Coordinates of C-alpha atoms in Angstrom, one line a residue:
Chain A
M469 CA -17.6 8.4 -104.7
G470 CA -20.7 10.6 -104.9
V471 CA -23.6 9.4 -105.2
R472 CA -24.2 6.4 -102.2
V473 CA -27.1 4.2 -102.0
T474 CA -28.4 3.3 -98.8
V475 CA -30.8 1.3 -96.7
A476 CA -34.0 3.0 -94.7
G477 CA -36.3 0.7 -93.9
V478 CA -36.8 -3.5 -94.5
G479 CA -39.6 -5.1 -93.9
I480 CA -41.2 -9.1 -93.9
H481 CA -44.0 -11.0 -93.9
P482 CA -43.0 -14.4 -92.6
F483 CA -42.2 -16.9 -95.2
G484 CA -44.9 -19.8 -94.8
R485 CA -47.9 -21.8 -95.8
H486 CA -50.2 -18.7 -95.0
E487 CA -54.8 -19.7 -96.0
G488 CA -56.7 -16.9 -97.1
V489 CA -53.7 -14.7 -97.5
T490 CA -53.7 -13.1 -100.5
N491 CA -50.5 -12.2 -102.0
T492 CA -51.8 -8.5 -101.7
D493 CA -52.1 -9.0 -98.4
M494 CA -48.6 -10.1 -97.5
G495 CA -47.1 -6.8 -99.6
V496 CA -49.4 -4.2 -97.2
H497 CA -47.9 -5.8 -94.5
A498 CA -43.6 -6.3 -95.8
V499 CA -44.3 -3.0 -97.4
R500 CA -45.8 -1.3 -94.8
A501 CA -42.9 -2.5 -92.0
A502 CA -40.4 -1.1 -94.4
L503 CA -42.5 2.1 -95.0
A504 CA -42.3 2.9 -91.5
E505 CA -38.5 1.8 -90.5
A506 CA -38.1 4.6 -93.4
G507 CA -40.1 7.1 -91.4
D508 CA -42.7 7.1 -94.3
P509 CA -41.1 8.5 -96.5
P510 CA -42.3 10.1 -100.1
F511 CA -41.0 7.8 -102.8
Q512 CA -40.7 8.2 -106.6
A513 CA -40.7 5.0 -108.1
A514 CA -41.1 1.3 -107.1
F515 CA -39.9 -2.2 -108.2
C516 CA -42.1 -5.0 -107.4
G517 CA -40.4 -8.5 -107.7
T518 CA -42.5 -11.7 -108.3
A519 CA -42.6 -15.1 -111.1
Y520 CA -46.2 -16.3 -110.6
G521 CA -47.9 -13.3 -109.1
G522 CA -49.6 -12.0 -112.0
V523 CA -50.9 -8.6 -114.1
A524 CA -49.8 -5.5 -111.5
S525 CA -49.2 -7.2 -108.8
G526 CA -47.2 -4.3 -107.5
H527 CA -49.7 -2.0 -108.5
K528 CA -52.6 -3.9 -105.9
V529 CA -50.4 -3.9 -103.8
L530 CA -49.5 -0.2 -103.2
G531 CA -53.4 0.5 -104.3
A532 CA -53.9 -0.7 -101.5
I533 CA -52.3 1.3 -98.8
G534 CA -53.3 5.1 -101.5
R535 CA -49.7 5.2 -102.6
T536 CA -49.7 5.3 -106.3
G537 CA -48.9 7.5 -108.8
M538 CA -45.2 6.9 -108.5
P539 CA -44.2 4.1 -111.9
I540 CA -44.6 0.8 -110.6
V541 CA -42.3 -1.9 -112.5
D542 CA -43.2 -5.3 -112.3
V543 CA -39.4 -7.6 -112.2
E544 CA -39.4 -11.1 -112.8
A545 CA -36.4 -13.0 -112.8
G546 CA -37.3 -16.2 -111.4
C547 CA -35.5 -17.0 -107.7
A548 CA -33.3 -13.6 -108.5
S549 CA -36.6 -11.5 -109.3
G550 CA -35.8 -9.3 -105.9
G551 CA -32.6 -8.8 -106.9
A552 CA -33.1 -8.0 -110.2
A553 CA -35.8 -5.1 -108.6
L554 CA -33.0 -4.0 -106.5
Q555 CA -30.9 -3.5 -109.3
L556 CA -33.0 -1.4 -111.7
A557 CA -34.1 0.4 -108.0
A558 CA -29.9 1.2 -106.8
G559 CA -28.9 2.5 -110.6
A560 CA -31.7 4.7 -110.9
I561 CA -30.5 6.0 -107.1
R562 CA -26.8 6.8 -108.8
A563 CA -28.1 7.8 -112.0
G564 CA -29.7 10.8 -109.8
Q565 CA -32.8 9.9 -111.6
Y566 CA -34.7 9.0 -107.8
D567 CA -34.0 10.1 -103.8
C568 CA -36.4 6.8 -102.2
V569 CA -37.3 4.2 -104.3
L570 CA -39.6 1.1 -102.8
V571 CA -38.7 -2.5 -103.8
F572 CA -40.3 -5.1 -102.8
G573 CA -41.1 -9.2 -103.6
V574 CA -44.2 -11.0 -103.3
E575 CA -45.4 -15.1 -104.1
K576 CA -47.7 -17.6 -103.5
M577 CA -46.2 -20.7 -105.3
P578 CA -48.4 -23.2 -106.0
K579 CA -47.8 -26.4 -104.2
G580 CA -45.8 -29.6 -105.1
I581 CA -43.0 -29.4 -107.6
I582 CA -43.1 -26.5 -109.5
R583 CA -45.0 -26.3 -113.3
S584 CA -43.2 -23.8 -115.0
S585 CA -44.1 -22.5 -118.4
F586 CA -40.6 -22.2 -119.0
F587 CA -40.4 -26.2 -120.9
E588 CA -42.7 -26.5 -123.8
P589 CA -45.0 -29.2 -122.9
W590 CA -43.6 -31.6 -124.9
R591 CA -40.5 -31.6 -122.6
E592 CA -43.1 -32.0 -120.0
E593 CA -45.1 -34.6 -121.6
A594 CA -41.5 -37.0 -122.4
G595 CA -41.1 -36.1 -118.5
L596 CA -37.9 -34.0 -119.9
A597 CA -38.6 -31.0 -117.7
A598 CA -38.7 -32.9 -113.5
T599 CA -36.9 -29.5 -112.0
P600 CA -36.4 -32.2 -108.4
A601 CA -33.9 -34.9 -111.4
Y602 CA -32.1 -31.5 -112.7
F603 CA -30.9 -30.5 -108.8
A604 CA -30.1 -34.2 -108.6
L605 CA -27.8 -33.9 -111.9
R606 CA -25.9 -31.0 -111.0
A607 CA -25.5 -32.6 -107.4
Q608 CA -24.2 -35.7 -108.1
R609 CA -21.8 -34.1 -110.9
L610 CA -20.9 -31.5 -107.5
L611 CA -20.0 -35.0 -105.3
R612 CA -18.6 -36.6 -108.1
E613 CA -16.1 -33.3 -109.4
H614 CA -15.4 -31.5 -105.7
G615 CA -14.9 -34.9 -103.6
L616 CA -17.9 -34.6 -101.6
T617 CA -20.4 -36.6 -100.1
K618 CA -24.4 -37.5 -99.1
Q619 CA -22.7 -36.7 -96.4
D620 CA -21.9 -33.4 -96.9
L621 CA -25.7 -32.6 -98.0
A622 CA -27.5 -33.6 -94.7
D623 CA -24.7 -31.0 -92.9
V624 CA -26.2 -28.4 -95.3
V625 CA -29.3 -29.6 -93.8
V626 CA -27.9 -29.3 -90.2
K627 CA -26.8 -26.5 -90.4
N628 CA -29.2 -24.4 -91.8
R629 CA -31.9 -25.9 -90.0
R630 CA -30.4 -25.4 -87.1
H631 CA -29.6 -21.5 -87.5
G632 CA -33.9 -20.9 -88.9
V633 CA -34.6 -22.2 -85.5
H634 CA -33.7 -18.4 -84.3
N635 CA -35.9 -16.8 -87.7
P636 CA -39.6 -16.3 -86.2
D637 CA -40.0 -15.3 -90.3
A638 CA -38.6 -19.3 -91.6
M639 CA -41.4 -22.1 -92.2
F640 CA -39.4 -24.5 -90.1
R641 CA -38.2 -23.8 -87.0
K642 CA -37.1 -27.2 -85.9
E643 CA -33.8 -28.8 -85.8
V644 CA -32.3 -32.0 -87.8
T645 CA -30.1 -34.7 -87.7
A646 CA -28.3 -35.7 -90.5
E647 CA -29.7 -39.0 -89.7
E648 CA -33.2 -37.6 -90.2
V649 CA -32.5 -35.9 -93.1
L650 CA -30.7 -39.5 -95.0
A651 CA -33.8 -41.3 -93.9
S652 CA -36.3 -38.8 -95.7
R653 CA -37.3 -40.5 -98.7
V654 CA -35.2 -40.0 -101.9
V655 CA -37.1 -37.4 -104.0
C656 CA -34.4 -38.1 -107.2
E657 CA -30.9 -40.1 -105.6
P658 CA -28.7 -38.4 -104.0
L659 CA -31.6 -36.0 -103.4
H660 CA -33.6 -36.9 -100.0
L661 CA -37.0 -34.8 -99.1
W662 CA -35.0 -33.0 -96.4
M663 CA -32.2 -31.3 -98.9
L664 CA -35.0 -29.6 -101.0
C665 CA -36.6 -26.0 -99.5
S666 CA -39.8 -26.7 -99.6
P667 CA -41.6 -23.7 -102.4
N668 CA -44.1 -21.3 -100.9
E669 CA -45.9 -18.1 -100.5
G670 CA -44.1 -14.3 -98.5
A671 CA -43.0 -10.7 -98.5
A672 CA -40.5 -8.5 -98.1
A673 CA -39.2 -4.8 -99.1
V674 CA -37.0 -3.2 -98.8
V675 CA -36.7 1.1 -98.8
L676 CA -33.7 2.5 -100.5
R677 CA -32.3 6.7 -100.0
R678 CA -29.9 8.5 -102.0
A679 CA -26.7 9.7 -99.5
E680 CA -24.3 11.4 -100.1
G681 CA -20.6 10.5 -99.4
R682 CA -19.9 8.2 -96.6
S683 CA -20.9 10.0 -93.6
G684 CA -23.9 8.3 -91.6
D685 CA -24.9 4.7 -90.0
A686 CA -27.3 3.2 -91.8
V687 CA -26.4 0.5 -93.9
T688 CA -25.1 0.1 -97.2
L689 CA -26.5 -0.8 -100.5
A690 CA -22.3 -1.5 -101.7
A691 CA -23.8 -3.1 -105.3
A692 CA -26.5 -5.5 -106.6
R693 CA -26.2 -6.7 -109.1
L694 CA -28.0 -9.2 -111.9
R695 CA -26.5 -11.6 -114.8
S696 CA -27.3 -13.9 -116.5
H697 CA -26.2 -17.4 -118.7
L698 CA -23.6 -17.6 -120.3
P699 CA -24.8 -20.4 -123.6
G700 CA -23.4 -24.3 -123.4
S701 CA -23.4 -26.0 -119.8
V702 CA -26.1 -28.5 -120.1
L703 CA -26.7 -28.1 -116.0
G704 CA -27.2 -24.8 -115.8
E705 CA -29.7 -23.4 -114.2
A706 CA -31.1 -23.0 -118.3
T707 CA -31.6 -25.8 -118.8
P708 CA -31.8 -26.5 -122.2
L709 CA -31.5 -30.1 -124.0
S710 CA -27.9 -30.1 -124.8
G711 CA -24.4 -28.2 -123.7
I712 CA -20.9 -28.6 -124.4
D713 CA -17.6 -29.2 -122.8
D714 CA -17.8 -26.2 -120.0
T715 CA -14.9 -26.0 -117.7
D716 CA -14.4 -22.2 -119.4
I717 CA -17.6 -21.0 -119.7
A718 CA -18.2 -19.8 -115.9
P719 CA -21.7 -19.8 -114.4
P720 CA -23.9 -17.0 -114.0
S721 CA -23.5 -16.9 -110.3
T722 CA -19.8 -16.0 -110.7
L723 CA -20.0 -13.5 -113.0
A724 CA -22.8 -11.5 -110.6
A725 CA -20.6 -12.1 -107.9
R726 CA -17.4 -11.0 -109.5
D727 CA -19.1 -8.6 -110.7
A728 CA -20.7 -6.9 -107.7
Y729 CA -17.3 -7.4 -105.8
E730 CA -16.0 -4.9 -107.5
E731 CA -18.5 -3.2 -107.4
A732 CA -18.7 -2.9 -104.3
G733 CA -14.5 -2.7 -104.2
I734 CA -14.6 -5.9 -102.0
G735 CA -13.5 -9.6 -101.9
P736 CA -14.6 -12.8 -101.3
D737 CA -12.5 -12.5 -97.8
D738 CA -13.7 -9.4 -96.8
V739 CA -17.0 -10.9 -96.6
D740 CA -18.6 -11.4 -92.7
V741 CA -22.3 -13.3 -93.4
V742 CA -23.6 -14.3 -96.6
E743 CA -27.4 -15.7 -97.5
C744 CA -26.5 -18.2 -100.4
Q745 CA -29.3 -19.6 -102.9
D746 CA -30.1 -23.3 -101.1
T747 CA -32.4 -24.3 -103.5
D748 CA -31.4 -28.4 -102.0
A749 CA -28.5 -28.7 -99.8
A750 CA -26.0 -29.8 -102.9
R751 CA -26.7 -25.5 -104.4
E752 CA -25.8 -24.3 -101.1
L753 CA -21.9 -25.9 -101.6
L754 CA -21.5 -25.1 -105.3
A755 CA -22.8 -21.8 -104.5
Y756 CA -19.3 -21.1 -102.0
A757 CA -17.3 -22.2 -104.8
E758 CA -19.1 -19.5 -107.9
L759 CA -18.6 -17.2 -105.0
G760 CA -15.0 -17.1 -104.5
L761 CA -15.5 -18.2 -100.5
C762 CA -12.9 -21.3 -101.8
A763 CA -11.9 -23.1 -103.5
P764 CA -13.6 -26.6 -105.4
G765 CA -14.0 -29.0 -102.6
D766 CA -12.9 -26.8 -99.8
Q767 CA -16.9 -26.2 -98.6
R768 CA -16.4 -28.5 -95.6
R769 CA -14.2 -25.8 -94.4
V770 CA -16.5 -23.1 -95.1
L771 CA -19.8 -25.2 -94.4
A772 CA -17.5 -25.6 -90.9
G773 CA -18.8 -21.5 -90.0
R774 CA -14.7 -20.7 -91.1
P775 CA -15.1 -17.7 -92.1
H776 CA -17.5 -17.1 -93.4
T777 CA -21.1 -17.6 -91.1
I778 CA -24.2 -19.1 -94.4
N779 CA -27.4 -18.6 -94.3
P780 CA -27.8 -17.0 -90.7
S781 CA -31.2 -16.6 -91.6
G782 CA -32.2 -21.0 -92.3
G783 CA -31.7 -20.2 -95.6
L784 CA -34.1 -21.4 -98.4
L785 CA -33.9 -24.8 -96.3
S786 CA -35.6 -22.8 -93.3
K787 CA -37.9 -20.4 -94.7
G788 CA -38.8 -22.0 -97.7
E789 CA -38.6 -20.4 -101.4
P790 CA -41.7 -18.1 -102.8
L791 CA -39.7 -17.1 -105.7
G792 CA -39.8 -12.9 -105.8
A793 CA -39.7 -12.7 -102.2
S794 CA -36.3 -14.9 -101.5
A795 CA -33.2 -12.3 -102.6
L796 CA -34.6 -9.5 -100.7
G797 CA -36.0 -11.8 -97.7
Q798 CA -31.6 -12.7 -97.9
V799 CA -31.6 -8.7 -97.9
V800 CA -33.8 -7.6 -95.1
E801 CA -31.6 -10.6 -93.0
L802 CA -28.8 -8.8 -93.9
V803 CA -29.7 -5.4 -93.4
R804 CA -30.1 -6.8 -89.5
Q805 CA -27.1 -8.6 -89.3
L806 CA -25.4 -5.6 -89.8
R807 CA -27.7 -3.7 -87.6
G808 CA -26.6 -5.6 -84.6
T809 CA -30.6 -6.6 -84.5
A810 CA -30.6 -10.0 -85.6
G811 CA -31.1 -12.0 -82.2
A812 CA -30.3 -14.6 -80.6
R813 CA -29.2 -15.6 -84.7
Q814 CA -26.9 -12.0 -84.4
V815 CA -22.9 -13.0 -86.1
E816 CA -20.9 -11.0 -84.1
S817 CA -19.1 -7.9 -85.7
A818 CA -20.7 -8.0 -88.8
R819 CA -19.8 -5.3 -91.4
V820 CA -20.6 -6.8 -94.7
G821 CA -22.9 -9.3 -96.2
L822 CA -23.6 -10.9 -99.2
A823 CA -27.0 -12.4 -100.2
H824 CA -26.8 -14.5 -103.4
T825 CA -29.4 -15.7 -105.5
V826 CA -29.9 -18.1 -109.1
G827 CA -32.5 -20.0 -110.7
R828 CA -34.8 -20.2 -113.7
G829 CA -33.5 -18.7 -117.1
A830 CA -30.6 -18.0 -116.3
N831 CA -30.3 -15.4 -113.7
A832 CA -28.3 -14.8 -110.6
C833 CA -27.8 -11.7 -108.6
C834 CA -25.4 -10.5 -106.2
V835 CA -26.0 -8.5 -103.6
V836 CA -23.7 -6.3 -101.4
L837 CA -24.1 -5.1 -98.2
T838 CA -22.0 -3.4 -95.5
R839 CA -22.1 -0.4 -92.6
Chain B
M442 CA -47.4 -46.6 -135.4
N443 CA -46.5 -44.5 -132.8
R444 CA -46.0 -40.4 -133.9
P445 CA -43.4 -38.8 -132.7
I446 CA -43.8 -36.6 -129.3
H447 CA -43.1 -33.2 -131.0
E448 CA -42.0 -32.7 -135.3
G449 CA -38.1 -32.3 -135.9
L450 CA -36.2 -34.1 -133.0
F451 CA -35.3 -37.4 -134.3
E452 CA -36.0 -39.4 -137.3
L453 CA -37.1 -43.1 -137.0
D454 CA -35.2 -45.3 -139.2
D455 CA -36.7 -47.9 -141.4
D456 CA -35.1 -50.5 -139.1
G457 CA -36.8 -49.5 -135.5
G458 CA -33.7 -48.0 -134.4
I459 CA -33.8 -44.0 -134.3
T460 CA -31.1 -41.0 -134.9
L461 CA -31.6 -37.4 -133.0
V462 CA -31.4 -34.0 -135.6
G463 CA -28.8 -31.7 -134.3
G464 CA -26.9 -29.0 -136.0
Y465 CA -23.8 -28.0 -136.4
S466 CA -22.1 -24.5 -137.2
P467 CA -18.5 -24.3 -138.8
T468 CA -17.2 -21.5 -137.4
S469 CA -18.7 -21.9 -133.8
G470 CA -17.1 -25.4 -134.4
A471 CA -19.8 -26.8 -132.2
H472 CA -22.9 -29.4 -132.6
H473 CA -26.4 -28.9 -130.7
F474 CA -29.3 -30.0 -130.1
P475 CA -31.9 -29.9 -131.0
L476 CA -31.4 -28.3 -134.5
Q477 CA -31.3 -24.4 -133.9
P478 CA -31.3 -22.0 -137.6
V479 CA -29.0 -20.5 -135.8
C480 CA -25.6 -21.8 -133.5
P481 CA -27.0 -21.2 -129.7
Y482 CA -23.2 -20.7 -128.3
T483 CA -22.6 -17.8 -130.9
G484 CA -24.9 -17.0 -132.7
A485 CA -23.5 -18.1 -136.0
A486 CA -25.9 -18.3 -139.2
D487 CA -24.5 -21.7 -141.0
V488 CA -25.7 -23.9 -138.7
Q489 CA -26.3 -27.4 -140.7
R490 CA -28.5 -29.9 -140.2
V491 CA -26.9 -33.4 -139.1
H492 CA -27.9 -36.5 -137.5
L493 CA -25.9 -36.8 -134.2
S494 CA -24.1 -40.2 -133.6
R495 CA -25.8 -43.0 -131.6
E496 CA -23.2 -44.1 -129.0
G497 CA -22.1 -42.1 -126.1
T498 CA -21.0 -42.5 -122.3
L499 CA -22.6 -41.9 -119.2
W500 CA -22.1 -38.1 -117.7
A501 CA -25.1 -38.2 -115.0
W502 CA -28.1 -40.3 -113.6
T503 CA -30.9 -40.0 -111.5
A504 CA -34.8 -41.7 -111.4
V505 CA -37.7 -39.5 -111.4
L506 CA -39.7 -41.8 -108.8
A507 CA -43.3 -39.4 -108.8
P508 CA -44.8 -38.1 -112.1
P509 CA -43.5 -35.2 -112.4
P510 CA -46.5 -32.5 -113.8
G511 CA -47.9 -32.7 -117.8
Y512 CA -46.3 -36.1 -117.7
R513 CA -47.4 -39.4 -119.9
G514 CA -45.9 -42.1 -118.7
E515 CA -44.5 -44.5 -116.6
V516 CA -43.2 -43.7 -112.6
P517 CA -39.6 -44.7 -112.0
Y518 CA -38.1 -43.8 -115.5
G519 CA -33.8 -42.8 -115.7
F520 CA -33.4 -39.5 -116.2
G521 CA -30.0 -38.4 -116.9
V522 CA -27.1 -36.3 -119.7
V523 CA -25.0 -38.6 -122.1
E524 CA -22.1 -37.1 -123.4
L525 CA -21.9 -37.8 -127.6
T526 CA -18.6 -39.9 -128.1
A527 CA -17.4 -38.8 -132.1
E528 CA -19.6 -34.4 -130.9
R529 CA -19.0 -34.2 -127.2
L530 CA -22.2 -32.8 -127.2
R531 CA -24.1 -33.3 -124.0
I532 CA -27.5 -34.7 -124.5
V533 CA -30.7 -34.8 -122.0
T534 CA -32.4 -38.0 -122.3
R535 CA -34.3 -40.4 -120.9
L536 CA -32.2 -44.0 -119.6
K537 CA -34.0 -47.1 -119.8
E538 CA -32.4 -47.5 -116.9
A539 CA -34.5 -46.4 -113.8
D540 CA -31.6 -48.0 -110.9
P541 CA -29.1 -45.3 -110.3
A542 CA -27.5 -47.8 -108.5
R543 CA -27.1 -50.4 -111.9
L544 CA -25.2 -47.2 -113.4
R545 CA -21.5 -46.1 -113.6
F546 CA -20.1 -42.7 -114.9
G547 CA -18.6 -42.9 -118.6
Q548 CA -20.1 -46.1 -118.7
P549 CA -21.6 -46.6 -122.9
M550 CA -24.8 -46.2 -123.8
R551 CA -26.8 -46.7 -126.9
L552 CA -29.3 -43.9 -128.4
V553 CA -33.5 -46.1 -128.4
P554 CA -36.8 -45.6 -129.3
D555 CA -38.9 -45.6 -126.3
E556 CA -42.4 -45.7 -126.6
L557 CA -44.7 -43.4 -123.7
D558 CA -48.4 -43.2 -123.8
G559 CA -49.3 -43.6 -127.8
V560 CA -46.2 -41.5 -128.7
V561 CA -42.4 -41.7 -129.5
T562 CA -39.0 -40.0 -127.7
W563 CA -35.4 -41.2 -127.6
A564 CA -33.6 -42.7 -124.8
F565 CA -29.9 -44.1 -123.8
E566 CA -30.2 -48.3 -122.7

């Protein structure tokens, strides 16, 4: 086994809308909390996830607390940016390059429908770059092919918002009913407003440390694996203008999950608690199948909490989504769950956690944590 | 005459019709759109410029109700994916029908030109 990568500390700046608070402010908050938990260790490298933060976002955070000099690398991988940063850090520790690495993510998302430099201007002009419309097509396909309904989409929102009530770092902390979800305005059929997460602002940080052997009580980062898409799928997160029959084309989330399960030496049945990408309610149901948590069409069983608990943090539907920070926010939640310090939202005797993010690129990342 | 929204995507025909310009790689055995210098599925370099067929079936659809950033047309507008029957190629497209309730999976669709704010693009109806 040899080198073990452990989580020495975690920190988070609440996800929400924070007028007058900068990316740097939020990053400093999360990083200081994570370093304090870890006993303020020296770290030899830092990786910072951000998609909209701009040049040298990571340097600005660490510069503000006088902790520079080591390599600081900003990482952009869409919604999986924080997961990509985590994979780089864990790989460097396993390779023997560093003993301790700081990983963090910061983001202040523009308000409203996300505009992305990903699309050529003519695609925006033609109306072929509307992000929620792509989500809607994917949702419609999921309902058709997996025998699910709009009621199931509403049930995802109800579940995650119920979980979010107990998360002080979430943006929305009020329960909703399925009737209310279905009565919220239609954004793009079949998706209603409350079925979509809100892009917002936040930061999260994780201190990784090298350990030898299996001893010790710290949470282990058993795998952090990033994958991109295989070509051909018209409704994948790569959002091409055309595609072919994708029956045999594994989506990036499945590729990342397979890699992560293999590296961690576990299967989906070993997982107790999951934080998965719920950009919209259908995305979460699709993730169940992509991650191997159930067979396509069997999502209602998982939605009912059997045998895994999904998105105990409230998910992005409760927390909102700051791209660079969201994957690490999941890791913060899972570390607290595995430590047994998640308070009112604690999943009983959780030992194995799986975090999943997927988005623009396409990029997908799966992280396995164990204790 | 209105100008195309972007060069190289389609040809406007004398009879008022429109033809999408795609690529076909014999090595890959697959079509793509828009035309790329290299096959986007396999990297094969033997891409031939081809006219794509105008007939297909509806594979996915919704309507966009609020104008997305940078959009120069009117709302609501139909948006979806049509699978070309001959090539089995799935094309992201505007739809002439903006009421999702009036559309059904697998219904026949036909390529037409679509004007928005002084430019021409493609749509299916």
